[in-house]
Amino acid sequence: MAKRVAVILSGCGVYDGTEIHEASAVLVHLSRAGAKVQMFAPDADQMHVVNHCEGKPTGEKRNILQESARIARGDVTDLAKLDVSAFDAVIIPGGFGVAKNLSDWAVKNKNCTIQPHLEKLIKDFHKAGKPLGMCCISPVLAAKLLPGCELTVGQDKECEKWPYAQTAGAMKDMGCKHVNKDVDEAHVDIKNKLVTTCAFMCNAPFHKVFDGIGVMVQETLKLA
């Protein structure tokens, strides 16, 4: 029987929404595995809109759900309507939208709060013993809501290949066990049924990010 997987998006575009290549990789690997997928996003305004040519905010306003529809080819549902009982697993791709629209990590770091619907959903999936898959920056959601969990955002020593390694330190400060992994690997926290991979937290070729997300998807489905 096909696994039913909810994929939660946070907009469209690395600097203010979901990282498009990560979302695409998640969807391709789920499709190849024969999973039944439904996409969700909050029906709310983005924190801000970023000009992706310049990397600077504009004065525009955009809706997270409407922007996520660009990735979902129009087939996306309000996050408030996600029923945990209808799914076997949930996967959250990365992108700054996780840190700006699904939480305020971008502003408050480890003192962040999570979007209320999403906080309840993550806790409900966890309580129901259903697996959570996260990549790139989205493991910060688990770090905040699942105390003591094991996860990876890649490596914990900053260098050209790992420009965001300080995030691993923040995970440790929050009481989590950070496990160093390469870009084409994932870490499985069996106890919490949490599967994480670093994706674009690493300066790596696209195909290696794609492969690492594939491992995350496969391991998430195994736990479902």
Tab-separated table of C-alpha atoms in Angstrom:
chain	number	residue	atom	x	y	z
A	1	MET	CA	0.000	0.000	0.000
A	2	ALA	CA	1.327	3.439	-0.956
A	3	LYS	CA	2.601	5.575	1.902
A	4	ARG	CA	0.731	8.855	2.367
A	5	VAL	CA	3.145	11.737	2.871
A	6	ALA	CA	2.428	15.372	3.707
A	7	VAL	CA	5.012	17.818	2.347
A	8	ILE	CA	5.027	21.227	4.035
A	9	LEU	CA	6.186	24.212	1.988
A	10	SER	CA	7.068	27.747	3.079
A	11	GLY	CA	6.865	29.776	-0.129
A	12	CYS	CA	8.877	29.664	-3.335
A	13	GLY	CA	12.535	30.650	-3.495
A	14	VAL	CA	15.571	30.043	-1.319
A	15	TYR	CA	15.802	33.498	0.293
A	16	ASP	CA	12.175	33.924	1.375
A	17	GLY	CA	10.477	30.546	0.890
A	18	THR	CA	11.096	26.874	0.157
A	19	GLU	CA	14.359	25.990	-1.595
A	20	ILE	CA	12.975	24.892	-4.956
A	21	HIS	CA	15.604	22.259	-5.765
A	22	GLU	CA	15.121	20.659	-2.362
A	23	ALA	CA	11.352	20.548	-2.803
A	24	SER	CA	11.751	19.093	-6.288
A	25	ALA	CA	14.193	16.451	-5.023
A	26	VAL	CA	11.773	15.460	-2.238
A	27	LEU	CA	8.906	15.162	-4.727
A	28	VAL	CA	10.919	13.162	-7.284
A	29	HIS	CA	12.153	10.673	-4.680
A	30	LEU	CA	8.654	10.310	-3.191
A	31	SER	CA	7.215	9.769	-6.660
A	32	ARG	CA	9.829	7.128	-7.478
A	33	ALA	CA	8.991	5.354	-4.213
A	34	GLY	CA	5.290	5.269	-5.132
A	35	ALA	CA	4.211	7.506	-2.252
A	36	LYS	CA	0.946	9.422	-2.313
A	37	VAL	CA	1.819	13.084	-1.707
A	38	GLN	CA	-0.205	16.097	-0.628
A	39	MET	CA	1.403	19.515	-0.230
A	40	PHE	CA	0.519	22.097	2.412
A	41	ALA	CA	1.529	25.653	3.327
A	42	PRO	CA	0.283	28.330	5.742
A	43	ASP	CA	-2.272	30.781	4.348
A	44	ALA	CA	-0.452	33.870	5.633
A	45	ASP	CA	1.865	36.632	4.473
A	46	GLN	CA	5.575	35.954	4.127
A	47	MET	CA	7.900	37.702	6.590
A	48	HIS	CA	9.143	39.656	3.559
A	49	VAL	CA	9.858	39.264	-0.156
A	50	VAL	CA	13.457	39.087	-1.366
A	51	ASN	CA	14.731	40.100	-4.799
A	52	HIS	CA	16.637	36.922	-5.632
A	53	CYS	CA	18.958	38.733	-8.081
A	54	GLU	CA	20.191	41.134	-5.404
A	55	GLY	CA	19.472	39.157	-2.224
A	56	LYS	CA	17.708	42.202	-0.771
A	57	PRO	CA	14.159	42.627	0.595
A	58	THR	CA	11.613	44.552	-1.462
A	59	GLY	CA	8.492	46.390	-0.300
A	60	GLU	CA	6.253	43.695	-1.786
A	61	LYS	CA	3.843	41.464	0.117
A	62	ARG	CA	3.247	37.854	-0.895
A	63	ASN	CA	1.159	35.022	0.507
A	64	ILE	CA	2.969	31.817	1.559
A	65	LEU	CA	0.223	29.508	0.269
A	66	GLN	CA	-0.004	31.278	-3.102
A	67	GLU	CA	3.776	31.251	-3.544
A	68	SER	CA	3.982	27.576	-2.573
A	69	ALA	CA	1.442	26.845	-5.305
A	70	ARG	CA	4.186	27.671	-7.826
A	71	ILE	CA	6.103	24.592	-6.653
A	72	ALA	CA	2.977	22.453	-6.197
A	73	ARG	CA	1.710	23.258	-9.707
A	74	GLY	CA	-1.362	24.764	-8.057
A	75	ASP	CA	-2.201	21.714	-5.948
A	76	VAL	CA	-1.501	22.933	-2.417
A	77	THR	CA	-3.731	23.033	0.674
A	78	ASP	CA	-3.919	25.388	3.652
A	79	LEU	CA	-1.733	23.985	6.443
A	80	ALA	CA	-4.614	24.480	8.885
A	81	LYS	CA	-6.455	21.648	7.087
A	82	LEU	CA	-3.709	19.037	7.502
A	83	ASP	CA	-5.141	16.011	9.337
A	84	VAL	CA	-2.333	13.960	10.897
A	85	SER	CA	-4.487	10.807	10.882
A	86	ALA	CA	-4.633	10.910	7.063
A	87	PHE	CA	-0.854	10.588	6.628
A	88	ASP	CA	1.936	8.133	7.401
A	89	ALA	CA	4.762	10.704	7.437
A	90	VAL	CA	5.593	14.371	6.951
A	91	ILE	CA	8.557	15.941	5.152
A	92	ILE	CA	9.657	19.583	5.359
A	93	PRO	CA	12.164	20.844	2.749
A	94	GLY	CA	14.482	23.717	3.642
A	95	GLY	CA	14.981	27.255	2.424
A	96	PHE	CA	14.878	30.525	4.365
A	97	GLY	CA	11.085	30.279	4.410
A	98	VAL	CA	11.485	27.742	7.219
A	99	ALA	CA	13.402	30.332	9.234
A	100	LYS	CA	11.192	33.273	8.246
A	101	ASN	CA	7.677	31.970	7.545
A	102	LEU	CA	7.388	28.662	9.435
A	103	SER	CA	9.312	30.122	12.388
A	104	ASP	CA	11.215	33.268	13.346
A	105	TRP	CA	14.574	31.477	13.559
A	106	ALA	CA	16.089	34.024	11.143
A	107	VAL	CA	15.468	36.764	13.725
A	108	LYS	CA	15.604	34.984	17.095
A	109	ASN	CA	17.818	31.940	16.413
A	110	LYS	CA	17.541	29.391	19.255
A	111	ASN	CA	14.974	31.598	21.037
A	112	CYS	CA	12.616	31.284	18.070
A	113	THR	CA	8.937	30.388	18.066
A	114	ILE	CA	7.292	28.054	15.546
A	115	GLN	CA	4.198	28.872	13.469
A	116	PRO	CA	1.351	27.661	15.750
A	117	HIS	CA	-0.319	25.229	13.324
A	118	LEU	CA	3.044	23.738	12.426
A	119	GLU	CA	4.107	23.384	16.067
A	120	LYS	CA	0.952	21.410	16.839
A	121	LEU	CA	1.351	19.256	13.723
A	122	ILE	CA	4.979	18.327	14.421
A	123	LYS	CA	4.087	17.415	18.005
A	124	ASP	CA	1.047	15.422	16.825
A	125	PHE	CA	3.037	13.470	14.188
A	126	HIS	CA	5.668	12.730	16.837
A	127	LYS	CA	3.082	11.683	19.449
A	128	ALA	CA	1.443	9.385	16.887
A	129	GLY	CA	4.803	7.706	16.188
A	130	LYS	CA	4.817	8.886	12.584
A	131	PRO	CA	8.175	9.820	11.022
A	132	LEU	CA	9.363	13.326	10.250
A	133	GLY	CA	11.823	14.049	7.418
A	134	MET	CA	13.658	17.386	7.361
A	135	CYS	CA	16.498	18.863	5.329
A	136	CYS	CA	18.719	21.938	5.215
A	137	ILE	CA	17.604	24.416	7.906
A	138	SER	CA	14.281	22.694	8.715
A	139	PRO	CA	15.827	20.453	11.437
A	140	VAL	CA	15.811	23.575	13.644
A	141	LEU	CA	12.058	22.957	13.966
A	142	ALA	CA	12.737	19.551	15.493
A	143	ALA	CA	15.487	20.977	17.699
A	144	LYS	CA	12.979	23.436	19.143
A	145	LEU	CA	10.072	21.026	19.578
A	146	LEU	CA	11.668	17.626	20.287
A	147	PRO	CA	14.089	18.163	23.193
A	148	GLY	CA	17.141	15.911	23.127
A	149	CYS	CA	16.567	14.665	19.585
A	150	GLU	CA	19.407	13.594	17.287
A	151	LEU	CA	19.820	15.413	13.978
A	152	THR	CA	22.223	16.730	11.378
A	153	VAL	CA	22.661	19.998	9.532
A	154	GLY	CA	25.939	18.730	8.064
A	155	GLN	CA	29.218	19.531	9.819
A	156	ASP	CA	30.067	21.551	12.926
A	157	LYS	CA	33.293	23.198	11.720
A	158	GLU	CA	32.890	26.200	9.418
A	159	CYS	CA	34.817	26.316	6.134
A	160	GLU	CA	34.158	27.114	2.487
A	161	LYS	CA	32.275	23.844	2.002
A	162	TRP	CA	30.271	24.264	5.225
A	163	PRO	CA	29.450	28.005	5.560
A	164	TYR	CA	26.546	27.462	7.982
A	165	ALA	CA	28.311	25.102	10.408
A	166	GLN	CA	27.561	27.400	13.355
A	167	THR	CA	23.976	26.102	13.159
A	168	ALA	CA	25.243	22.777	14.516
A	169	GLY	CA	26.497	24.618	17.600
A	170	ALA	CA	23.088	26.184	18.105
A	171	MET	CA	21.512	22.709	17.932
A	172	LYS	CA	23.866	21.528	20.677
A	173	ASP	CA	23.053	24.605	22.773
A	174	MET	CA	19.380	23.648	22.492
A	175	GLY	CA	20.115	20.251	24.026
A	176	CYS	CA	20.147	18.194	20.835
A	177	LYS	CA	22.762	15.701	19.703
A	178	HIS	CA	24.218	16.938	16.419
A	179	VAL	CA	25.700	14.198	14.237
A	180	ASN	CA	28.209	15.207	11.561
A	181	LYS	CA	27.193	13.848	8.157
A	182	ASP	CA	28.255	14.508	4.592
A	183	VAL	CA	25.871	15.990	2.030
A	184	ASP	CA	24.927	12.630	0.506
A	185	GLU	CA	24.064	11.093	3.894
A	186	ALA	CA	21.176	11.349	6.340
A	187	HIS	CA	20.913	10.750	10.067
A	188	VAL	CA	18.144	8.604	11.517
A	189	ASP	CA	17.008	9.228	15.094
A	190	ILE	CA	15.172	5.948	15.667
A	191	LYS	CA	13.716	6.953	19.028
A	192	ASN	CA	12.070	10.113	17.681
A	193	LYS	CA	11.509	8.784	14.149
A	194	LEU	CA	13.315	11.859	12.832
A	195	VAL	CA	15.361	11.739	9.619
A	196	THR	CA	17.546	14.705	8.639
A	197	THR	CA	20.022	15.643	5.910
A	198	CYS	CA	21.973	18.851	5.327
A	199	ALA	CA	21.148	19.591	1.651
A	200	PHE	CA	22.238	23.174	0.786
A	201	MET	CA	23.756	23.780	4.222
A	202	CYS	CA	26.704	22.415	2.231
A	203	ASN	CA	28.328	24.050	-0.790
A	204	ALA	CA	27.936	20.949	-2.913
A	205	PRO	CA	26.980	20.015	-6.486
A	206	PHE	CA	23.233	19.775	-7.069
A	207	HIS	CA	23.340	16.027	-7.710
A	208	LYS	CA	24.909	15.351	-4.297
A	209	VAL	CA	22.210	17.400	-2.568
A	210	PHE	CA	19.621	15.456	-4.608
A	211	ASP	CA	21.181	12.138	-3.532
A	212	GLY	CA	21.278	13.093	0.154
A	213	ILE	CA	17.632	14.091	0.057
A	214	GLY	CA	16.942	10.724	-1.571
A	215	VAL	CA	18.482	8.950	1.429
A	216	MET	CA	16.383	11.095	3.781
A	217	VAL	CA	13.192	10.258	1.859
A	218	GLN	CA	13.976	6.532	1.747
A	219	GLU	CA	14.758	6.362	5.467
A	220	THR	CA	11.613	8.340	6.325
A	221	LEU	CA	9.463	5.950	4.310
A	222	LYS	CA	11.109	2.936	5.976
A	223	LEU	CA	9.919	4.248	9.349
A	224	ALA	CA	6.353	4.861	8.116
